[in-house]
Structures are given as C-alpha cells and as structure tokens.
Coordinates of C-alpha atoms in Angstrom, one line a residue:
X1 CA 6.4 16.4 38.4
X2 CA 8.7 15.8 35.5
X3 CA 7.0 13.8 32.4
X4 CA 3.5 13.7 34.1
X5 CA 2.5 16.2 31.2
X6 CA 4.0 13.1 28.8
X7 CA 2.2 10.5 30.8
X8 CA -1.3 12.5 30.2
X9 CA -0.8 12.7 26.4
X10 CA -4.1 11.1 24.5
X11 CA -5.0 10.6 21.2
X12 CA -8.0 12.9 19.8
X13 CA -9.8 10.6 17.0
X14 CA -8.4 7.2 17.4
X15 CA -9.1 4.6 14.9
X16 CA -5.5 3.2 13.9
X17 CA -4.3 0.0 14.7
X18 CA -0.9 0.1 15.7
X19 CA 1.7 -0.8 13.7
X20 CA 4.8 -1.6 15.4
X21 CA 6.0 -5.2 17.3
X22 CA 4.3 -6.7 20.0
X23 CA 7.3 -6.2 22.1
X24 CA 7.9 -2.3 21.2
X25 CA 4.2 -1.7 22.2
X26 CA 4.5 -3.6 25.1
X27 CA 7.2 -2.3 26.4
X28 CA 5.7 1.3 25.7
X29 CA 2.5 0.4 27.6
X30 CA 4.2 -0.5 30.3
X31 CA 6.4 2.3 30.8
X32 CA 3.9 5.3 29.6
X33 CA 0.9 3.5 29.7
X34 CA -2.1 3.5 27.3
X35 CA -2.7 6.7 26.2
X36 CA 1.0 8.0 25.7
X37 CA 0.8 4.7 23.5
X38 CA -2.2 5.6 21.6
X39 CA -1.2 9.5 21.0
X40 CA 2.3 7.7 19.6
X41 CA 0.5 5.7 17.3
X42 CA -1.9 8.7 16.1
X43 CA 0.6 11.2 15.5
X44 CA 2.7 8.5 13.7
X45 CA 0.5 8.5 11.1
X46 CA 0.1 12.2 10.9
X47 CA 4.0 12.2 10.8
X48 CA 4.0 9.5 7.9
X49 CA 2.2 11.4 5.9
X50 CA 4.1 14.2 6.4
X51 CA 7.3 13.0 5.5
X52 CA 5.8 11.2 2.4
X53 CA 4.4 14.5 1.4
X54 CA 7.8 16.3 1.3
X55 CA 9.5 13.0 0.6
X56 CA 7.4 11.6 -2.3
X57 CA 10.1 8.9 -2.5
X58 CA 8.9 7.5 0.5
X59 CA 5.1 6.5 -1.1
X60 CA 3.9 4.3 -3.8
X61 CA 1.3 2.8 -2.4
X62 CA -0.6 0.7 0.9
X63 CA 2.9 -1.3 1.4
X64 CA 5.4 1.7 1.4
X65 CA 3.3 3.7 3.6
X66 CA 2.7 1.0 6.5
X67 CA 6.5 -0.2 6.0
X68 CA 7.2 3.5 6.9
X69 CA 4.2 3.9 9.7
X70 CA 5.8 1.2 11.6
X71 CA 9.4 2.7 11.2
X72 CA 7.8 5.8 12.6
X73 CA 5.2 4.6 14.7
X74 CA 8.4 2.6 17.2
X75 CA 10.6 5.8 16.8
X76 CA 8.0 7.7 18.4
X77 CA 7.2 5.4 20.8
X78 CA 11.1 5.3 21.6
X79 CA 11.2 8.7 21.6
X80 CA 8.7 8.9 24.1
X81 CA 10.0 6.3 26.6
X82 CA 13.4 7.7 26.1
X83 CA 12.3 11.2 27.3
X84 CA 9.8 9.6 30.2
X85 CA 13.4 7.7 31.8
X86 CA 15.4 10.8 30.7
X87 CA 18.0 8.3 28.7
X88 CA 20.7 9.6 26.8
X89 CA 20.8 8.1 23.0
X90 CA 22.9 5.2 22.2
X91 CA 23.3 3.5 18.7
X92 CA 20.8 0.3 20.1
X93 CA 18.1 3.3 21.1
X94 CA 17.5 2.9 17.2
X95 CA 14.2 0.5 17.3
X96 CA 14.6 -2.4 15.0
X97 CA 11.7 -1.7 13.0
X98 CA 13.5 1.2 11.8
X99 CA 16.2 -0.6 10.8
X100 CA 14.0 -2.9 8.8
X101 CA 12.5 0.1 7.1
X102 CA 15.8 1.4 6.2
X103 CA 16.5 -1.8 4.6
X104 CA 13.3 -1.8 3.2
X105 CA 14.5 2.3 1.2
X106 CA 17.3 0.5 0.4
X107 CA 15.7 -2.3 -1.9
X108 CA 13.6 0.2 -3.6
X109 CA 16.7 2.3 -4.5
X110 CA 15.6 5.8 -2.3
X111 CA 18.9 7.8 -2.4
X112 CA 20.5 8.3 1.2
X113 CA 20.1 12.0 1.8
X114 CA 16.5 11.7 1.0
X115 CA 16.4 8.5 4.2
X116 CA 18.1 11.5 6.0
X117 CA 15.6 14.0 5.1
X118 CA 12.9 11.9 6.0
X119 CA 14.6 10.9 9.5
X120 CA 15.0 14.8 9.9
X121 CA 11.2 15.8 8.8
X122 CA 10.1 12.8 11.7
X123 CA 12.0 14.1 14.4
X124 CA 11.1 18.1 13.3
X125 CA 7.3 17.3 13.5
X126 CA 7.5 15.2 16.6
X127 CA 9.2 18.3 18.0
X128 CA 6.4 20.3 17.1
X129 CA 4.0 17.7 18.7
X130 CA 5.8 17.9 22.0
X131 CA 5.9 21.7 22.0
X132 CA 2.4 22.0 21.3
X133 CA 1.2 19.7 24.7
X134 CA 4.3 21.3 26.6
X135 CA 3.1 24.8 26.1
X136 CA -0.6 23.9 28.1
X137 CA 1.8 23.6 31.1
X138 CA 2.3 26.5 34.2
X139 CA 5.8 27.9 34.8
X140 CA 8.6 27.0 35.9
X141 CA 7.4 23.3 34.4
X142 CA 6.7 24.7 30.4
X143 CA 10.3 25.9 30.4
X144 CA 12.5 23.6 32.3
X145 CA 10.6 20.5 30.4
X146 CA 10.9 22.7 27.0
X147 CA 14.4 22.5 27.5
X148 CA 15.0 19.6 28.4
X149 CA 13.1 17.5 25.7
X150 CA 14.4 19.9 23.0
X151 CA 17.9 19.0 23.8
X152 CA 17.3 15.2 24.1
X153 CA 15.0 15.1 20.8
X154 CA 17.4 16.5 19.2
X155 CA 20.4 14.0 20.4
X156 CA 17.9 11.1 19.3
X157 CA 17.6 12.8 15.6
X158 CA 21.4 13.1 15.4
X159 CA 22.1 9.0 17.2
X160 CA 19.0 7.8 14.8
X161 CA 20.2 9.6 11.3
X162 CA 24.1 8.3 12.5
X163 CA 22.5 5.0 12.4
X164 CA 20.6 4.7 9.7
X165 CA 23.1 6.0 7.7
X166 CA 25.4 3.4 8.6
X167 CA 22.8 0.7 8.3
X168 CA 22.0 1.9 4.7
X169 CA 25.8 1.8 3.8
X170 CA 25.6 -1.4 5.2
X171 CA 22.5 -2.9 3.2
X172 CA 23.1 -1.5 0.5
X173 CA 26.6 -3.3 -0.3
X174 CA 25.1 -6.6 0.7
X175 CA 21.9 -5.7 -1.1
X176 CA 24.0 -5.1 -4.6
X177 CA 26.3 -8.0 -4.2
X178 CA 23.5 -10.2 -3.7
X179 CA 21.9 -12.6 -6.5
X180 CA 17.8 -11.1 -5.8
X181 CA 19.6 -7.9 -6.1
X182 CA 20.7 -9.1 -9.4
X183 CA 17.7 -10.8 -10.6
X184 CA 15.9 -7.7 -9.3
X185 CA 17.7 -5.4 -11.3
X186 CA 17.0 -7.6 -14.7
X187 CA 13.5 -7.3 -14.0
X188 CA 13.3 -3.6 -13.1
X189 CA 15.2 -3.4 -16.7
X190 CA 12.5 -5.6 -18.7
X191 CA 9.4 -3.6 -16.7
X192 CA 10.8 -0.7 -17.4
X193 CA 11.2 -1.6 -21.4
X194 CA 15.1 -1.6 -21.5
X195 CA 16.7 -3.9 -23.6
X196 CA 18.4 -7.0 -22.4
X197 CA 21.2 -9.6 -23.3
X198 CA 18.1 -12.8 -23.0
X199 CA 20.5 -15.5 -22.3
X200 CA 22.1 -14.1 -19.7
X201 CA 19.1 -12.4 -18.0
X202 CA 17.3 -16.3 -18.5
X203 CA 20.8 -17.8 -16.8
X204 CA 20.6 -15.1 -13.6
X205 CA 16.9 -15.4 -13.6
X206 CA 16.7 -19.2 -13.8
X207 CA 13.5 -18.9 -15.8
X208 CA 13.2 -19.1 -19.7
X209 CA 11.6 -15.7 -21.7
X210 CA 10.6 -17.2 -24.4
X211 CA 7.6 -18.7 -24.1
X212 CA 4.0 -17.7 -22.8
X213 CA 3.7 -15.9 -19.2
X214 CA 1.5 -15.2 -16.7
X215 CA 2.3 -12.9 -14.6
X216 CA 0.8 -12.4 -10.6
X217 CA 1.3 -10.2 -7.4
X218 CA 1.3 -11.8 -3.6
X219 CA -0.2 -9.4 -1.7
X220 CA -0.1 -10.3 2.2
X221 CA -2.3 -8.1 4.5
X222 CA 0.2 -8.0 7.1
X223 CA 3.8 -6.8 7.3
X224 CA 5.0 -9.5 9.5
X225 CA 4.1 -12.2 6.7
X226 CA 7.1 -14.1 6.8
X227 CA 8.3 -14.3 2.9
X228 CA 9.0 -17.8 2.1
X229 CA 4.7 -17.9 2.9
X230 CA 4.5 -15.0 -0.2
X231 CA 6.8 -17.6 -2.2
X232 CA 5.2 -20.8 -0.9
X233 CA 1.6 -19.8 -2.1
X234 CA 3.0 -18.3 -5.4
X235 CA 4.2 -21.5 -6.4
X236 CA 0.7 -22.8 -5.1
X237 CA -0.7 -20.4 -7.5
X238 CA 1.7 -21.6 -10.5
X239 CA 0.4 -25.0 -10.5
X240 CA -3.2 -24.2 -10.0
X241 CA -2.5 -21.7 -13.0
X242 CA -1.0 -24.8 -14.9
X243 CA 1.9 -23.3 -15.0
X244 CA 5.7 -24.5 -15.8
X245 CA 8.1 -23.2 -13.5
X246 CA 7.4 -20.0 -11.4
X247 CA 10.2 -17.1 -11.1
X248 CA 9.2 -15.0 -7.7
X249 CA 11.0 -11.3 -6.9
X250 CA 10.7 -9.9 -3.6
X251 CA 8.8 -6.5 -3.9
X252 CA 8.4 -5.0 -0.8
X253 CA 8.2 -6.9 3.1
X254 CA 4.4 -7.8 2.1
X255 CA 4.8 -8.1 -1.9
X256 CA 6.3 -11.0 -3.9
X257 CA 6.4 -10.2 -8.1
X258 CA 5.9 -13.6 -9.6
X259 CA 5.8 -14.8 -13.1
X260 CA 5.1 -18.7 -14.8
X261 CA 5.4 -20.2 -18.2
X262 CA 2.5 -21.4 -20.2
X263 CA 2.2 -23.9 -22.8
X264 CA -0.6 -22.0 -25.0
X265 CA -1.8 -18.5 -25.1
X266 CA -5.1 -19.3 -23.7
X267 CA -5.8 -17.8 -20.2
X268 CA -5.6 -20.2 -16.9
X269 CA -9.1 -22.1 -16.5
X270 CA -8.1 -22.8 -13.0
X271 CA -9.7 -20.7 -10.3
X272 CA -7.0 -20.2 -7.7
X273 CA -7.3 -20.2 -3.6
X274 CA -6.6 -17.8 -2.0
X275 CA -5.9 -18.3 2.1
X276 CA -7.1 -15.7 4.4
X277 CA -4.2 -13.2 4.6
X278 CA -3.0 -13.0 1.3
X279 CA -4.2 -11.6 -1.8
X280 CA -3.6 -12.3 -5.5
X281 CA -3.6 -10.0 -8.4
X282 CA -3.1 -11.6 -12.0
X283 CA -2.1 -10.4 -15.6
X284 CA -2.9 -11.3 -19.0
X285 CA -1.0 -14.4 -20.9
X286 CA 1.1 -12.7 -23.2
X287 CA 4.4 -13.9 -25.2
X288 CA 8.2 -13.6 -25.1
X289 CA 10.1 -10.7 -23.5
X290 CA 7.6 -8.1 -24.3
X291 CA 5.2 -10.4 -22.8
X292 CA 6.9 -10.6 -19.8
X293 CA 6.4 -7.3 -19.1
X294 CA 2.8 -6.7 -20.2
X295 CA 1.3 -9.5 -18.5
X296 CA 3.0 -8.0 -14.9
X297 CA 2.0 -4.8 -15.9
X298 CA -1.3 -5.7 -16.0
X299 CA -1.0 -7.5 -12.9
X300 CA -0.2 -4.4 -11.4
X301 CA -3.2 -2.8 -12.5
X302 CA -5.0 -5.7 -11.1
X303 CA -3.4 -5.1 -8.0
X304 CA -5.0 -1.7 -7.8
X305 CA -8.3 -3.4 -6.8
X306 CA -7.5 -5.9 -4.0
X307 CA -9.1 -3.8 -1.7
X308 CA -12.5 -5.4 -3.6
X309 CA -11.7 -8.7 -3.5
X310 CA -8.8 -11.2 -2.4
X311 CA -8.5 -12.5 -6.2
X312 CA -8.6 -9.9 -9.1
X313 CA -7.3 -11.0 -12.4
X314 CA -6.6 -8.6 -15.3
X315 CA -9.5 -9.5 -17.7
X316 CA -12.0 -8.2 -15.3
X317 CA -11.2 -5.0 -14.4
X318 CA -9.2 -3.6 -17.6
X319 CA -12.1 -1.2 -18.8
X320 CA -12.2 -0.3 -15.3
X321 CA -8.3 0.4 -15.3
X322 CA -8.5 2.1 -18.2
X323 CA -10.6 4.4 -17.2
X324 CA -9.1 5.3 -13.9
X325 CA -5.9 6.1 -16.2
X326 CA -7.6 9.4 -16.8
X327 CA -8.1 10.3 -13.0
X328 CA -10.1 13.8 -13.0
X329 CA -11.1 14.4 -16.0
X330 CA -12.7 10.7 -16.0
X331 CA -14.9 11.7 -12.3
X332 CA -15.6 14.9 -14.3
X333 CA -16.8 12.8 -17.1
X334 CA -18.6 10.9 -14.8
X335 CA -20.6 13.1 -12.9
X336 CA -21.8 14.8 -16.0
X337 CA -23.4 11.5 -17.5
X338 CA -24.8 10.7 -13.8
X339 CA -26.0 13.3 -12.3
X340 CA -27.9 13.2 -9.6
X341 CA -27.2 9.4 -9.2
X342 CA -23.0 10.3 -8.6
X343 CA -22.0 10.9 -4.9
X344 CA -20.3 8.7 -2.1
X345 CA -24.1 7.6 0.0
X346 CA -24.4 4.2 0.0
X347 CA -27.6 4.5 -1.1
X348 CA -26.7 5.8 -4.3
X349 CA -24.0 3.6 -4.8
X350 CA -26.4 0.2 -5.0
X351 CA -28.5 1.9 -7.6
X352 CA -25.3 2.6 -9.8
X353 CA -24.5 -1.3 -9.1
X354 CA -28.0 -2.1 -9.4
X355 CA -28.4 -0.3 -13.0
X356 CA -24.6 -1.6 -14.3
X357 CA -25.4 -5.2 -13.7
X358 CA -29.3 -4.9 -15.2
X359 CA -27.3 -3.2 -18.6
X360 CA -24.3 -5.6 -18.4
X361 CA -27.3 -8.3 -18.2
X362 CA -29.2 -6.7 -21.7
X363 CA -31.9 -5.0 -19.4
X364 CA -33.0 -8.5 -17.8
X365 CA -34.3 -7.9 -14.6
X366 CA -34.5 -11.5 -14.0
X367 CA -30.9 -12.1 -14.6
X368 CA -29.6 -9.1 -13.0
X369 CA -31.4 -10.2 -9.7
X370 CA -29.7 -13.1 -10.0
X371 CA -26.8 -11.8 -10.7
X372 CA -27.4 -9.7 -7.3
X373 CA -29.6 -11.6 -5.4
X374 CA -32.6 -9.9 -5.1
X375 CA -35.4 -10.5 -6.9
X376 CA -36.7 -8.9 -10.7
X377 CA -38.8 -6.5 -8.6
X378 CA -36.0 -4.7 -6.5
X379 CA -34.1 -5.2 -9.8
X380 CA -37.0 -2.8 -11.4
X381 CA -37.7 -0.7 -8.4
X382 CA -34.1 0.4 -8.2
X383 CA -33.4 0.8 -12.3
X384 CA -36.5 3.3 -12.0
X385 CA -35.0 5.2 -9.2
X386 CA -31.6 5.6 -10.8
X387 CA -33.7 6.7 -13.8
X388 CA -35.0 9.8 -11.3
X389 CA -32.0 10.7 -9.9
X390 CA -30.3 10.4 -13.7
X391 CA -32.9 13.4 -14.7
X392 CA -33.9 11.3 -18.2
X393 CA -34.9 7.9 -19.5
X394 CA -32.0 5.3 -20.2
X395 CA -30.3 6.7 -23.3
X396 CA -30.4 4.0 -26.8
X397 CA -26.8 4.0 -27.4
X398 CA -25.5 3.2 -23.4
X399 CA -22.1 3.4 -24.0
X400 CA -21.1 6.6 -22.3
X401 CA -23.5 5.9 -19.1
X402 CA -22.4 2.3 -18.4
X403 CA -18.8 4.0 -18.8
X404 CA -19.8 6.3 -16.1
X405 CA -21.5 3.4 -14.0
X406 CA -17.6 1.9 -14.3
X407 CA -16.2 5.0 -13.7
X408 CA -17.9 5.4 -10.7
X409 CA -17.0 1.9 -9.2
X410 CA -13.6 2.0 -9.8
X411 CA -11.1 3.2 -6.4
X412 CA -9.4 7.0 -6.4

C-alpha cells in the first residue's frame, strides 16, 4: 500500500521535545500518527545541525538553533503529511513557523542566498532520510514510491525556497524602515565599538549615554514567550536594579538586550526576581558610551552561564569567563594541574566543588560545609580524596590549582 512504509517510520534514540506549534503537531499526529511524528522531530534535529554546520550563519547559540529546529522541525512534518495525502505544493504548504524563522534570519542580518542554501541543505538531507527507509522496501513498491516522493520533495524545495524568498524580501523592507530596526542598528554600532553621532543615537534610542549603565539579558526558556513579557520583566528588573529609565532591544524571539541608567558607579544592592520561565544575565556598571558597551558585553558573558542558574550577574563568574576565553588550551591547562581528579563522573565533579569551596573558604572545613551543606567531616573526607586522585599534597601557592578547579566548572 502506498505510504504504509511512511506510516511505519520511528524514531531510534528519542529524547527531543518537539519543537513546533501545538496545532502543526496535532495535525501531524492525526494524519501520520505517533511515530511518523516522532521520527520528524528526531531527524529535525539531525537536519538542524546539519544545515548550521554548512551554514554557520545559521548558529550562535541555544536561541538560533531552536528558532531554526522549529522552522525545520514543521517543514518536515509538512513534508511528511504532504507526501502521505500525495498534495501538490502551494505557497500556504509553507508552515508558519518557517515563516517566523525567516523573519527571525532576517533581523539578524543572514544574507538571502545563504536562507536559500539552508532551505536547499533541509530539503537535500530529508531526501536522503526518505531514501534510506524507502530502499528497506520489495519491488515494484521501492521504485514506484522512489519516484514518486523524489518528484514531490523536490516541488516542496522549489514552493518553500519561492516563499521564503519572498517573505524575506518582504521582512526585510519592513524590518529596515522600522524604528527597532533603527535603534537596533545604533546598538549593533556601539557593541561593535563604532563611533557614533551621541545626540542623535540618544534621540532614536530614547535613552541618555551619558551617565552610568547597567546592562542585562532576558532570557525566556521558551520560544513562544510572547515579547512584551521579555520587556515587561526588564522593566521589573530596572527598578529592582534602581535604575532610571530602561532601553530594551529585541534580540532574538526568546532574547530581549536591555540597558538602565544609574545614579553612582556602585553596583545594584538589589537582588532581582526572577519568575519561573525567564532568566536574567547582568553586566558590570560602567560609564558613558564606552560603558554602554562593556557593561552588555559582560552581560553577555554572563549569559553564557544561565544553564547554572536563573540569575547570573557579571561579578561572579568573570574569572570563570576569562578563563573559558582560552577554550583548549585552558582544558589542557586544566587537566594537567588535576589529574586524576579532571573527568566528566559526577563523582569527581563534587570533589572539585568540594575542594574549590574549602580553598575559596581559607581551608575552613567548617565554613565550606556550610557553604555546602554538609558537615566539616564530609568537608575533610572529600578534600583528602581529591588529594589522592590529585597524586600530591595541596600545593602553598594555590593559584594555578584553584584556576583549574574554575576551569573545570565552567560550560564548553
């Protein structure tokens, strides 16, 4: 029977949530079924990854990749649907959340023919996919379904790239004529260290440079957080900051860039609250223009360690940060000063935290047990066991080894 080779499709390891709407994985369940749906979902990420690896424009981080997953994730899904009902492409076969996507390229300035490259590396590895569970079939079914998917893939590739380079044309003008566009634009120039007319960039922006900044990042854990809830709790975080004023830029669908003006140079006293969904990363004060820039830039570093916490300000990771800058050769440097106590066991990772917190603490057992809640006799039980697997007594000087303790604790 036509398509019951689609309709037996599974996934092999599982473990992804999907990513696209409700109603596009409804709508796939009830036409394919569960494991068609799940297999969709699977190979999407396979596929994102792909095109991200020939596509590096495509990446930068947790939010380009899911913003992408989902584009892919409901074209597949479409796709498979489409070829199930045998339906010939139309413009609407499109899903929206590819559409979003495309808008989504087009705010962070990805050149056309590299969207178009991207739609064409999808569709070629989905081909592949197809191929690969329609050759397990007998004659006369491998060939006639060979056929007839290959043609009908291949019509969705040319309706979806048709589209999206319309809906890019069409984003992009409103996208440029737009005042975040603008606003954007000013920022990306100060970020990037470009000089800038102040007046006018303070008159576009609406917020004054010259003064004291703190600079934060709105991080929401899921796509579909509307954005006025990113700019809502931003200005939340402003006033609990004791800030003047707050100037917010639209990153990504799940990111908001924010700034606010402080009256001193001293740092916020404030703890901020963070609701369940978001996350917030937060820069040093710093002064003026310059300012401006460093405290987001260090914001951003910050931001590099929500997966830790839902909070993460600048100050308390910046040895960390500067550390990671180093990549390799800082794990090489790292596993040379631990031995036997580096690896990814869990085991091994609480006697790293265990030994950092009783050096951070001046070799106190009794406040590093506080510190981690266990008492001064785990405290010294697990100091002597990171001593074995270190191969030598705690060194005098500690510098290098709690720089490898840091090292260690810090993401890849």
């Amino acid at each position: 029977m036509r398509c019951q080779w689609l309709l037996g499709l599974r996934a092999q390891g599982g473990g992804h949530p999907p990513a696209a709407t409700p109603a596009t994985l409804a709508f796939a369940r009830q036409t394919l079924g569960n494991g068609p749906t799940e297999w969709a979902v699977e190979t999407a990420v396979w596929m994102t990854q792909e095109v991200i690896r020939q596509v590096p424009a495509y990446g930068g981080g947790r939010t380009p990749f899911e913003t992408l997953r989902r584009s892919v994730e409901a074209s597949v899904l479409t796709a498979l649907t489409g070829l199930c009902q045998d339906t010939r492409p139309s413009p609407e076969f499109v899903p929206v959340e590819a559409v979003e996507g495309n808008a989504d390229l087009v705010h962070r300035g990805v050149p056309l023919d590299l969207v178009l490259r991207g739609v064409r590396i999808g569709h070629a590895c989905l081909h592949q996919r197809l191929m690969d569970a329609i050759d397990a079939e007998p004659e006369p079914a491998r060939t006639t379904e060979s056929h007839r998917v290959s043609e009908l893939l291949f019509s969705y590739a040319d309706t979806h790239a048709s589209r999206m380079a319309e809906e890019y044309i069409a984003e992009r003008d409103r996208w440029q004529a737009s005042t975040e566009a603008a606003r954007h634009r000013i920022v990306d120039d100060i970020v990037a260290g470009r000089r800038i007319d102040q007046e006018a960039a303070e008159r576009t922006l609406g917020y004054e440079l010259a003064r004291h900044h703190v600079a934060f990042v709105v991080v929401a854990d899921e796509l579909d957080t509307p954005a006025e809830v990113l700019r809502r709790f931003a200005a939340e975080a402003a006033r609990a900051m004791d800030g003047h004023g707050v100037l917010t830029v639209q990153e990504g669908p799940s990111d908001v860039w924010a700034w606010t003006g402080r009256l001193s140079g001293s740092a916020p006293s404030a703890d901020v609250e963070v609701p369940m969904g978001l996350r917030l990363a937060v820069g040093p004060v710093a002064y003026g223009v310059a300012g401006f820039r460093r405290s987001h830039l260090g914001a951003r570093e910050a931001q590099a360690f929500l997966a830790e916490t839902r909070l993460c300000r600048h100050a308390g990771i910046r040895v960390r940060s500067l550390l990671a800058a180093s990549g390799e050769r800082a794990q090489w440097f790292a596993e040379e000063m631990l031995g036997g106590l580096a690896g990814a066991d869990a085991r091994r990772a609480e006697l790293r935290e265990t030994l950092r917190v009783y050096l951070a603490s001046g070799r106190s057992p009794q406040r590093a047990g506080e510190m981690l809640h266990v008492s001064r006799n785990t405290v010294g039980y697990r100091v002597k066991q990171a001593e074995g697997l270190l191969g030598r007594p705690l060194p005098e000087d500690l510098l290098e080894l709690r720089l490898a303790l840091e090292i260690a604790r810090t993401p890849r």
